[in-house]
């Protein structure tokens, strides 16, 4: 399978080109959709094949570099178009193509009838291509290519329904906010290359682990700048503001890009250079604290949203916060574990919400839903599995990954942080069951004369069912130690994170923790989540009157006015200064004013001097005589 | 022909442009097809030159040297290295593109227009190939004439003001350049008292001139180049010229004429006065960085599409200047590839704006909106071009920008990371102004009645922009094809620079010893008396 690995990136690229260039000529939804889906399915199959090939190798030999061609070569800079296949990139590859394929299939039905059907699928394939560059690249520059490529696809797909006014704004906002993060990524690359002479990740890691004394400030700077990049892509404080708006895109896009894959790129990036982060505890603390803040803040905002996709969007931000918490306490395999389970259950819920929206004729406000459980049976059951998984109810996948994060927060930081994270987990269960209750339970609050909800076609429900199965049992690959079972997932990733873990455990020696304590904490968190879910369900399943929010609720509904604050503090000043001062005064009046003044001055000077040329012969004679007199006097007296 | 391949390249378009004057002026079609054929022929010839060119050598190739003006010791002296090779190729590519872009948009004095276009092409080759300062100056000034008419005759309403400003402003710089050429021709002549204009001879001696002389000379030389670039704060002629120029005029201006400035900076300022160049670095680097950010900020708030692109040019050209002054292989390579990139991307942007203007006769952004619905193919091209200009990896703009940034970060000559770090903010700002432009013009609902029936891109328009798109993608994916061409020349330029610095130091020691000696003699004389 490694021999035909080039097909993995090539097929999505071809799928993109075919649909983009001749999709209109093909003019057939089925063919466009199938080409595009197969272009993701085959890479997934190859990925599975490679997985088995790799599992047959001893753990140390599971890193396989694949070199294609030299991309950028000048001076001492030499960047290759080269991949590295190792357990980490393979997990990502499988998640991206696996979940990606399911979402492609789902889109076959969801996008039916759209006049730019083929364009949609071409962008989706381009996204898969770019995401594969991101996760497979062996150097920072190629990661950056993928990083920007997925950003572009995100831009294109958010703005897919471009005739609506707000989609353009949302798309541009996503791109520009991400670019702020990219500034960090770029600057980090400048630092890395100029200090280590390479952009190769393996070389870079080799150099910082070689034991040569290193400039701590430098490593801190690189780690912080890469993290800035990660906060952009993975929607963390302070750059999370683009993600809720990104819901303007079609729902499969939200599932694929803004839940399962692209937004986890920041988590992946940090996991990829885990050794760097293990060397700078300061940055880890920052990641931890910002992760906790993001998780909490987003969860509180989710409490009061009424748009079904917005709730899921804030939930995604919050869950990404959980992943960063795991990174902050150097539990890298757990971050990746949660990344994977989250990809299952969140993609599931987004697709489920798409199924709901579809059947409700584009209604997204959960206040106008209710009682859908009987009408949309498959959507309801699968969504419920997703909601239980994210809430951390055993034995669903989210339980295992989230509980590991809680446990590692407890042993890796301090009890206060643990309590906040536990509280956030409770909030998660609460807002999620509010969503479930308001959407699927109670009486219908929509106009039953006009809207007749119906279950979606098979192309949409089958992916839901598969994802529901994954969300349910996906956690069993990473069973916690207290169960006494083998944690396959941790073992598989262990070689990638070994160095980082070694460094971390020498800095933070923590002794044995009793299994009893861990079990108690597990019980606490399960009870807490269950209680929150139950409470929420009780509160909302019968609710059919909604008052306007007041006080703190209003602040939550309006997302703490963070968008407005950014607007007021950053965007408006830049725009106003540029327009009213830099352009209209400084450029036009001062710089160009001087240029024009100078030209005018010479015109005026000439006009004055022209008067000497009177054209009257007597004047010229007078001046000539005067001149002669002056010369004679000069010669005589000087 | 191999012996005179470069002069053939220069005179081919010039001589073959003459028949245009004898065509009947009603025969538009023949004039257009003839000009296009000639420009394509020249392009083929440039490709032929490229196939003969040997990138392994950093030396000047196909050198021609014929005595031209005896009394000033001036030679018709041509040569091409990897650096000028790329600019020659760019020129040969852009001119047919411009002829296609003018196909339907030029409606008056068609004969004169295409004649001037071909004339301009020859002169541009001359600028990039001359190795004699006087010869260079002749071509350099000659460019102004066709350009002056292009803006002045085929421009928009306010064309006379714009073309006069363009002419006088750049002329001001050129006059200083001429003074510089004369001065250095005497100062740096191998035979004292005899004027010389041989660039290579001059460079060998001028680089060892005392510091103060080098500084005066480089200022005189460089000002003309900086105005042409244009570097902040000498940029105000550019938005005016662009707004008034016809589409092809804007394309030539942005893609080729601005490159004359950055070309001169590397070939002349840097090659002739290394010590002066180092002295000047902090000032110019600061201006370049200001220009990068300032141009981008002003771009954001423009309401006229052409002005927006013009200010973005100021920002992008700032990058090239910064890369030049970093004096590292990576940054210099980045600067050169960025010259090509800017030609492709900004040239394409002006084509795009021109296509919209053809349809709606306005460049005001507010007049548009929702155009994507009526012009889908055009929209895709517009987006690709914008992304190239934004610097999206995988397209050309990124390669140049990244090389400049990575090469200038640790540059000894710049001496500070901050130039690079501040410049990097342009990655954010460029996304703001271009995507916002794209959004306001292309996305949203079609609100204006006039916009509802616009026709999508025509075949001729497509033919004019596709070649540029090809290279936009090519450079992004496989930049080595082009980096390879200039790699050794850049290394050579930098080695020469280092050597020149050393010989300056050597000379300085000699000068000091001489002074010491004179002082000693003066102080010993009274004792003898």
mmCIF file of C-alpha atoms in Angstrom, chain B residues 79-346:
data_model
loop_
_atom_site.group_PDB
_atom_site.id
_atom_site.type_symbol
_atom_site.label_atom_id
_atom_site.label_comp_id
_atom_site.label_asym_id
_atom_site.label_seq_id
_atom_site.Cartn_x
_atom_site.Cartn_y
_atom_site.Cartn_z
ATOM 1 C CA UNK B 79 24.722 40.975 -21.866
ATOM 2 C CA UNK B 80 22.266 38.830 -20.002
ATOM 3 C CA UNK B 81 22.523 36.986 -16.713
ATOM 4 C CA UNK B 82 19.954 34.923 -14.830
ATOM 5 C CA UNK B 83 18.429 37.961 -13.225
ATOM 6 C CA UNK B 84 17.837 39.915 -16.428
ATOM 7 C CA UNK B 85 16.891 36.708 -18.230
ATOM 8 C CA UNK B 86 13.794 36.382 -16.042
ATOM 9 C CA UNK B 87 12.825 39.997 -16.615
ATOM 10 C CA UNK B 88 13.286 39.586 -20.361
ATOM 11 C CA UNK B 89 10.971 36.588 -20.291
ATOM 12 C CA UNK B 90 8.439 38.519 -18.249
ATOM 13 C CA UNK B 91 8.520 41.376 -20.744
ATOM 14 C CA UNK B 92 8.119 39.037 -23.674
ATOM 15 C CA UNK B 93 5.138 37.454 -21.943
ATOM 16 C CA UNK B 94 3.403 40.631 -20.840
ATOM 17 C CA UNK B 95 3.417 42.450 -24.189
ATOM 18 C CA UNK B 96 1.293 39.912 -26.127
ATOM 19 C CA UNK B 97 -0.983 39.763 -23.096
ATOM 20 C CA UNK B 98 -1.358 43.530 -23.288
ATOM 21 C CA UNK B 99 -2.043 43.435 -27.007
ATOM 22 C CA UNK B 100 -4.836 40.960 -26.382
ATOM 23 C CA UNK B 101 -6.115 43.084 -23.531
ATOM 24 C CA UNK B 102 -6.299 46.069 -25.877
ATOM 25 C CA UNK B 103 -8.053 44.100 -28.623
ATOM 26 C CA UNK B 104 -11.485 45.603 -28.195
ATOM 27 C CA UNK B 105 -10.883 48.288 -25.619
ATOM 28 C CA UNK B 106 -8.756 50.570 -27.790
ATOM 29 C CA UNK B 107 -10.998 52.357 -30.226
ATOM 30 C CA UNK B 108 -9.112 55.427 -31.380
ATOM 31 C CA UNK B 109 -5.722 55.785 -33.061
ATOM 32 C CA UNK B 110 -5.313 52.037 -33.173
ATOM 33 C CA UNK B 111 -2.340 52.172 -35.471
ATOM 34 C CA UNK B 112 -0.332 54.464 -33.251
ATOM 35 C CA UNK B 113 -1.228 52.472 -30.183
ATOM 36 C CA UNK B 114 0.102 49.158 -31.369
ATOM 37 C CA UNK B 115 3.141 50.799 -32.875
ATOM 38 C CA UNK B 116 4.013 52.339 -29.541
ATOM 39 C CA UNK B 117 3.416 49.052 -27.772
ATOM 40 C CA UNK B 118 6.012 47.238 -29.865
ATOM 41 C CA UNK B 119 8.415 50.131 -29.600
ATOM 42 C CA UNK B 120 8.073 49.975 -25.847
ATOM 43 C CA UNK B 121 8.863 46.291 -25.841
ATOM 44 C CA UNK B 122 12.177 46.835 -27.611
ATOM 45 C CA UNK B 123 13.124 49.619 -25.224
ATOM 46 C CA UNK B 124 12.296 47.472 -22.210
ATOM 47 C CA UNK B 125 14.575 44.735 -23.465
ATOM 48 C CA UNK B 126 17.212 47.415 -23.885
ATOM 49 C CA UNK B 127 16.888 48.495 -20.267
ATOM 50 C CA UNK B 128 17.266 44.977 -18.954
ATOM 51 C CA UNK B 129 20.167 44.060 -21.239
ATOM 52 C CA UNK B 130 22.391 47.161 -21.299
ATOM 53 C CA UNK B 131 25.772 46.940 -19.671
ATOM 54 C CA UNK B 132 26.733 50.476 -20.544
ATOM 55 C CA UNK B 133 25.459 53.313 -18.400
ATOM 56 C CA UNK B 134 24.782 55.708 -21.275
ATOM 57 C CA UNK B 135 23.078 53.029 -23.317
ATOM 58 C CA UNK B 136 21.015 52.090 -20.303
ATOM 59 C CA UNK B 137 20.063 55.700 -19.789
ATOM 60 C CA UNK B 138 18.939 56.056 -23.401
ATOM 61 C CA UNK B 139 16.622 53.083 -23.134
ATOM 62 C CA UNK B 140 15.485 54.124 -19.686
ATOM 63 C CA UNK B 141 14.409 57.539 -20.898
ATOM 64 C CA UNK B 142 13.021 56.230 -24.139
ATOM 65 C CA UNK B 143 10.438 54.233 -22.211
ATOM 66 C CA UNK B 144 8.840 57.455 -21.045
ATOM 67 C CA UNK B 145 7.809 58.472 -24.542
ATOM 68 C CA UNK B 146 5.456 55.635 -25.491
ATOM 69 C CA UNK B 147 4.188 55.497 -21.929
ATOM 70 C CA UNK B 148 3.497 59.213 -21.893
ATOM 71 C CA UNK B 149 1.340 58.907 -24.979
ATOM 72 C CA UNK B 150 -0.350 55.760 -23.826
ATOM 73 C CA UNK B 151 -1.695 57.444 -20.741
ATOM 74 C CA UNK B 152 -2.141 60.822 -22.418
ATOM 75 C CA UNK B 153 -4.055 59.645 -25.483
ATOM 76 C CA UNK B 154 -5.853 56.484 -24.474
ATOM 77 C CA UNK B 155 -6.407 57.292 -20.802
ATOM 78 C CA UNK B 156 -9.492 58.327 -18.858
ATOM 79 C CA UNK B 157 -10.888 61.790 -18.114
ATOM 80 C CA UNK B 158 -8.069 63.180 -16.061
ATOM 81 C CA UNK B 159 -5.326 61.674 -18.231
ATOM 82 C CA UNK B 160 -3.363 64.830 -18.989
ATOM 83 C CA UNK B 161 -2.727 65.619 -15.337
ATOM 84 C CA UNK B 162 -1.764 62.008 -14.657
ATOM 85 C CA UNK B 163 0.561 61.574 -17.595
ATOM 86 C CA UNK B 164 2.293 64.871 -16.986
ATOM 87 C CA UNK B 165 2.774 64.000 -13.346
ATOM 88 C CA UNK B 166 4.100 60.582 -14.264
ATOM 89 C CA UNK B 167 6.451 62.069 -16.837
ATOM 90 C CA UNK B 168 7.795 64.923 -14.756
ATOM 91 C CA UNK B 169 8.115 62.956 -11.537
ATOM 92 C CA UNK B 170 10.075 60.121 -13.098
ATOM 93 C CA UNK B 171 11.978 62.567 -15.281
ATOM 94 C CA UNK B 172 13.158 64.332 -12.161
ATOM 95 C CA UNK B 173 14.662 61.080 -10.983
ATOM 96 C CA UNK B 174 16.163 60.375 -14.374
ATOM 97 C CA UNK B 175 17.949 63.701 -14.552
ATOM 98 C CA UNK B 176 19.677 62.940 -11.291
ATOM 99 C CA UNK B 177 20.554 59.561 -12.724
ATOM 100 C CA UNK B 178 22.168 61.234 -15.722
ATOM 101 C CA UNK B 179 24.203 63.493 -13.461
ATOM 102 C CA UNK B 180 25.286 60.423 -11.557
ATOM 103 C CA UNK B 181 26.269 58.603 -14.735
ATOM 104 C CA UNK B 182 28.412 61.531 -15.895
ATOM 105 C CA UNK B 183 30.023 62.045 -12.518
ATOM 106 C CA UNK B 184 30.885 58.438 -11.916
ATOM 107 C CA UNK B 185 32.006 58.094 -15.532
ATOM 108 C CA UNK B 186 34.805 60.526 -14.800
ATOM 109 C CA UNK B 187 35.512 59.518 -11.220
ATOM 110 C CA UNK B 188 35.721 55.807 -11.828
ATOM 111 C CA UNK B 189 37.441 55.725 -15.141
ATOM 112 C CA UNK B 190 40.414 53.364 -15.409
ATOM 113 C CA UNK B 191 42.314 56.065 -17.291
ATOM 114 C CA UNK B 192 42.083 59.300 -15.288
ATOM 115 C CA UNK B 193 40.379 62.092 -17.161
ATOM 116 C CA UNK B 194 38.892 59.812 -19.774
ATOM 117 C CA UNK B 195 35.149 59.334 -19.496
ATOM 118 C CA UNK B 196 33.828 55.803 -19.445
ATOM 119 C CA UNK B 197 30.373 54.312 -19.381
ATOM 120 C CA UNK B 198 31.264 50.655 -19.215
ATOM 121 C CA UNK B 199 29.265 49.365 -16.268
ATOM 122 C CA UNK B 200 31.665 46.585 -15.421
ATOM 123 C CA UNK B 201 34.759 48.774 -15.613
ATOM 124 C CA UNK B 202 33.058 51.446 -13.539
ATOM 125 C CA UNK B 203 31.823 49.020 -10.929
ATOM 126 C CA UNK B 204 35.319 47.736 -10.335
ATOM 127 C CA UNK B 205 36.624 51.178 -9.498
ATOM 128 C CA UNK B 206 33.538 52.955 -8.167
ATOM 129 C CA UNK B 207 33.208 50.373 -5.438
ATOM 130 C CA UNK B 208 36.528 51.485 -3.998
ATOM 131 C CA UNK B 209 35.711 55.187 -3.983
ATOM 132 C CA UNK B 210 35.820 56.887 -0.600
ATOM 133 C CA UNK B 211 32.737 56.629 1.557
ATOM 134 C CA UNK B 212 31.468 60.178 1.137
ATOM 135 C CA UNK B 213 31.692 60.013 -2.657
ATOM 136 C CA UNK B 214 29.914 56.676 -2.714
ATOM 137 C CA UNK B 215 27.129 58.026 -0.566
ATOM 138 C CA UNK B 216 26.582 61.090 -2.770
ATOM 139 C CA UNK B 217 26.672 59.000 -5.894
ATOM 140 C CA UNK B 218 24.368 56.282 -4.670
ATOM 141 C CA UNK B 219 21.815 58.839 -3.543
ATOM 142 C CA UNK B 220 21.867 60.492 -6.945
ATOM 143 C CA UNK B 221 21.617 57.152 -8.710
ATOM 144 C CA UNK B 222 19.084 55.567 -6.434
ATOM 145 C CA UNK B 223 16.542 58.334 -6.165
ATOM 146 C CA UNK B 224 15.548 57.814 -9.773
ATOM 147 C CA UNK B 225 15.138 54.096 -9.164
ATOM 148 C CA UNK B 226 13.186 54.587 -5.968
ATOM 149 C CA UNK B 227 10.758 56.938 -7.676
ATOM 150 C CA UNK B 228 10.211 54.341 -10.349
ATOM 151 C CA UNK B 229 9.672 51.497 -7.856
ATOM 152 C CA UNK B 230 7.939 53.527 -6.268
ATOM 153 C CA UNK B 231 9.095 53.497 -2.692
ATOM 154 C CA UNK B 232 7.108 55.321 -0.040
ATOM 155 C CA UNK B 233 6.961 58.415 0.009
ATOM 156 C CA UNK B 234 7.663 58.798 -3.719
ATOM 157 C CA UNK B 235 4.609 56.816 -4.704
ATOM 158 C CA UNK B 236 1.905 59.394 -5.291
ATOM 159 C CA UNK B 237 2.309 59.460 -9.048
ATOM 160 C CA UNK B 238 1.423 55.801 -9.229
ATOM 161 C CA UNK B 239 -2.262 55.781 -8.184
ATOM 162 C CA UNK B 240 -2.929 58.722 -10.498
ATOM 163 C CA UNK B 241 -1.156 57.131 -13.438
ATOM 164 C CA UNK B 242 -2.877 53.784 -12.890
ATOM 165 C CA UNK B 243 -6.330 55.231 -12.522
ATOM 166 C CA UNK B 244 -6.023 57.202 -15.745
ATOM 167 C CA UNK B 245 -4.085 54.716 -17.859
ATOM 168 C CA UNK B 246 -5.867 52.306 -20.193
ATOM 169 C CA UNK B 247 -5.898 48.700 -18.989
ATOM 170 C CA UNK B 248 -2.858 47.633 -20.956
ATOM 171 C CA UNK B 249 -1.040 50.764 -19.823
ATOM 172 C CA UNK B 250 -1.661 49.844 -16.213
ATOM 173 C CA UNK B 251 -0.521 46.309 -16.833
ATOM 174 C CA UNK B 252 2.723 47.443 -18.442
ATOM 175 C CA UNK B 253 3.260 50.044 -15.788
ATOM 176 C CA UNK B 254 2.822 47.609 -12.931
ATOM 177 C CA UNK B 255 4.302 44.515 -14.467
ATOM 178 C CA UNK B 256 7.305 45.995 -16.242
ATOM 179 C CA UNK B 257 8.005 49.657 -15.632
ATOM 180 C CA UNK B 258 8.132 49.372 -11.857
ATOM 181 C CA UNK B 259 10.600 46.516 -12.260
ATOM 182 C CA UNK B 260 13.010 48.900 -13.952
ATOM 183 C CA UNK B 261 13.396 50.566 -10.573
ATOM 184 C CA UNK B 262 14.147 47.433 -8.613
ATOM 185 C CA UNK B 263 16.321 46.167 -11.452
ATOM 186 C CA UNK B 264 18.356 49.364 -11.374
ATOM 187 C CA UNK B 265 18.656 49.078 -7.628
ATOM 188 C CA UNK B 266 20.330 45.697 -7.859
ATOM 189 C CA UNK B 267 22.302 46.133 -11.049
ATOM 190 C CA UNK B 268 23.511 49.689 -10.564
ATOM 191 C CA UNK B 269 23.152 51.015 -7.024
ATOM 192 C CA UNK B 270 24.233 47.818 -5.396
ATOM 193 C CA UNK B 271 26.761 46.765 -7.998
ATOM 194 C CA UNK B 272 28.505 50.119 -8.229
ATOM 195 C CA UNK B 273 28.520 51.439 -4.693
ATOM 196 C CA UNK B 274 28.548 48.627 -2.156
ATOM 197 C CA UNK B 275 29.658 50.800 0.734
ATOM 198 C CA UNK B 276 27.158 53.471 -0.101
ATOM 199 C CA UNK B 277 24.572 50.726 -0.351
ATOM 200 C CA UNK B 278 25.344 49.574 3.164
ATOM 201 C CA UNK B 279 25.247 53.159 4.426
ATOM 202 C CA UNK B 280 21.847 53.671 2.848
ATOM 203 C CA UNK B 281 20.347 50.424 4.135
ATOM 204 C CA UNK B 282 18.684 51.553 7.367
ATOM 205 C CA UNK B 283 16.949 54.503 5.733
ATOM 206 C CA UNK B 284 15.641 52.616 2.757
ATOM 207 C CA UNK B 285 14.701 49.552 4.760
ATOM 208 C CA UNK B 286 12.606 51.722 7.053
ATOM 209 C CA UNK B 287 10.889 53.305 4.076
ATOM 210 C CA UNK B 288 10.311 49.887 2.530
ATOM 211 C CA UNK B 289 8.694 48.561 5.682
ATOM 212 C CA UNK B 290 6.575 51.688 6.063
ATOM 213 C CA UNK B 291 5.571 51.273 2.436
ATOM 214 C CA UNK B 292 4.574 47.655 2.972
ATOM 215 C CA UNK B 293 2.229 48.463 5.822
ATOM 216 C CA UNK B 294 1.156 51.887 4.599
ATOM 217 C CA UNK B 295 0.318 50.683 1.083
ATOM 218 C CA UNK B 296 -1.718 47.839 2.541
ATOM 219 C CA UNK B 297 -3.606 50.104 4.961
ATOM 220 C CA UNK B 298 -4.442 52.559 2.202
ATOM 221 C CA UNK B 299 -5.531 49.724 -0.042
ATOM 222 C CA UNK B 300 -8.121 48.668 2.487
ATOM 223 C CA UNK B 301 -9.982 51.965 2.360
ATOM 224 C CA UNK B 302 -9.930 52.701 -1.359
ATOM 225 C CA UNK B 303 -13.209 53.052 -3.188
ATOM 226 C CA UNK B 304 -11.759 52.852 -6.682
ATOM 227 C CA UNK B 305 -10.618 49.413 -7.792
ATOM 228 C CA UNK B 306 -7.601 50.625 -9.696
ATOM 229 C CA UNK B 307 -6.431 52.787 -6.830
ATOM 230 C CA UNK B 308 -6.783 49.811 -4.545
ATOM 231 C CA UNK B 309 -4.546 47.718 -6.760
ATOM 232 C CA UNK B 310 -2.138 50.634 -7.150
ATOM 233 C CA UNK B 311 -1.675 50.978 -3.401
ATOM 234 C CA UNK B 312 -1.280 47.230 -3.069
ATOM 235 C CA UNK B 313 1.571 47.608 -5.551
ATOM 236 C CA UNK B 314 3.268 50.017 -3.190
ATOM 237 C CA UNK B 315 3.030 47.363 -0.504
ATOM 238 C CA UNK B 316 4.310 44.543 -2.685
ATOM 239 C CA UNK B 317 7.144 46.564 -4.142
ATOM 240 C CA UNK B 318 8.221 47.376 -0.599
ATOM 241 C CA UNK B 319 8.830 43.664 -0.121
ATOM 242 C CA UNK B 320 11.105 43.583 -3.138
ATOM 243 C CA UNK B 321 13.152 46.514 -1.865
ATOM 244 C CA UNK B 322 13.427 44.918 1.562
ATOM 245 C CA UNK B 323 14.585 41.665 0.007
ATOM 246 C CA UNK B 324 17.202 43.498 -2.024
ATOM 247 C CA UNK B 325 18.678 45.231 0.972
ATOM 248 C CA UNK B 326 18.831 42.050 3.039
ATOM 249 C CA UNK B 327 21.826 40.896 0.958
ATOM 250 C CA UNK B 328 21.257 37.187 1.430
ATOM 251 C CA UNK B 329 20.830 34.640 -1.339
ATOM 252 C CA UNK B 330 17.347 33.653 -0.187
ATOM 253 C CA UNK B 331 16.062 37.199 0.126
ATOM 254 C CA UNK B 332 17.589 38.347 -3.144
ATOM 255 C CA UNK B 333 16.158 35.321 -4.931
ATOM 256 C CA UNK B 334 12.872 36.129 -3.272
ATOM 257 C CA UNK B 335 13.094 39.720 -4.473
ATOM 258 C CA UNK B 336 13.732 38.608 -8.039
ATOM 259 C CA UNK B 337 10.985 36.011 -8.118
ATOM 260 C CA UNK B 338 8.718 38.559 -6.454
ATOM 261 C CA UNK B 339 9.386 40.966 -9.320
ATOM 262 C CA UNK B 340 8.066 38.304 -11.661
ATOM 263 C CA UNK B 341 5.210 37.483 -9.307
ATOM 264 C CA UNK B 342 4.169 41.059 -8.929
ATOM 265 C CA UNK B 343 4.173 41.377 -12.691
ATOM 266 C CA UNK B 344 1.930 38.349 -13.010
ATOM 267 C CA UNK B 345 -0.420 39.005 -10.101
ATOM 268 C CA UNK B 346 -0.795 42.747 -10.294
#
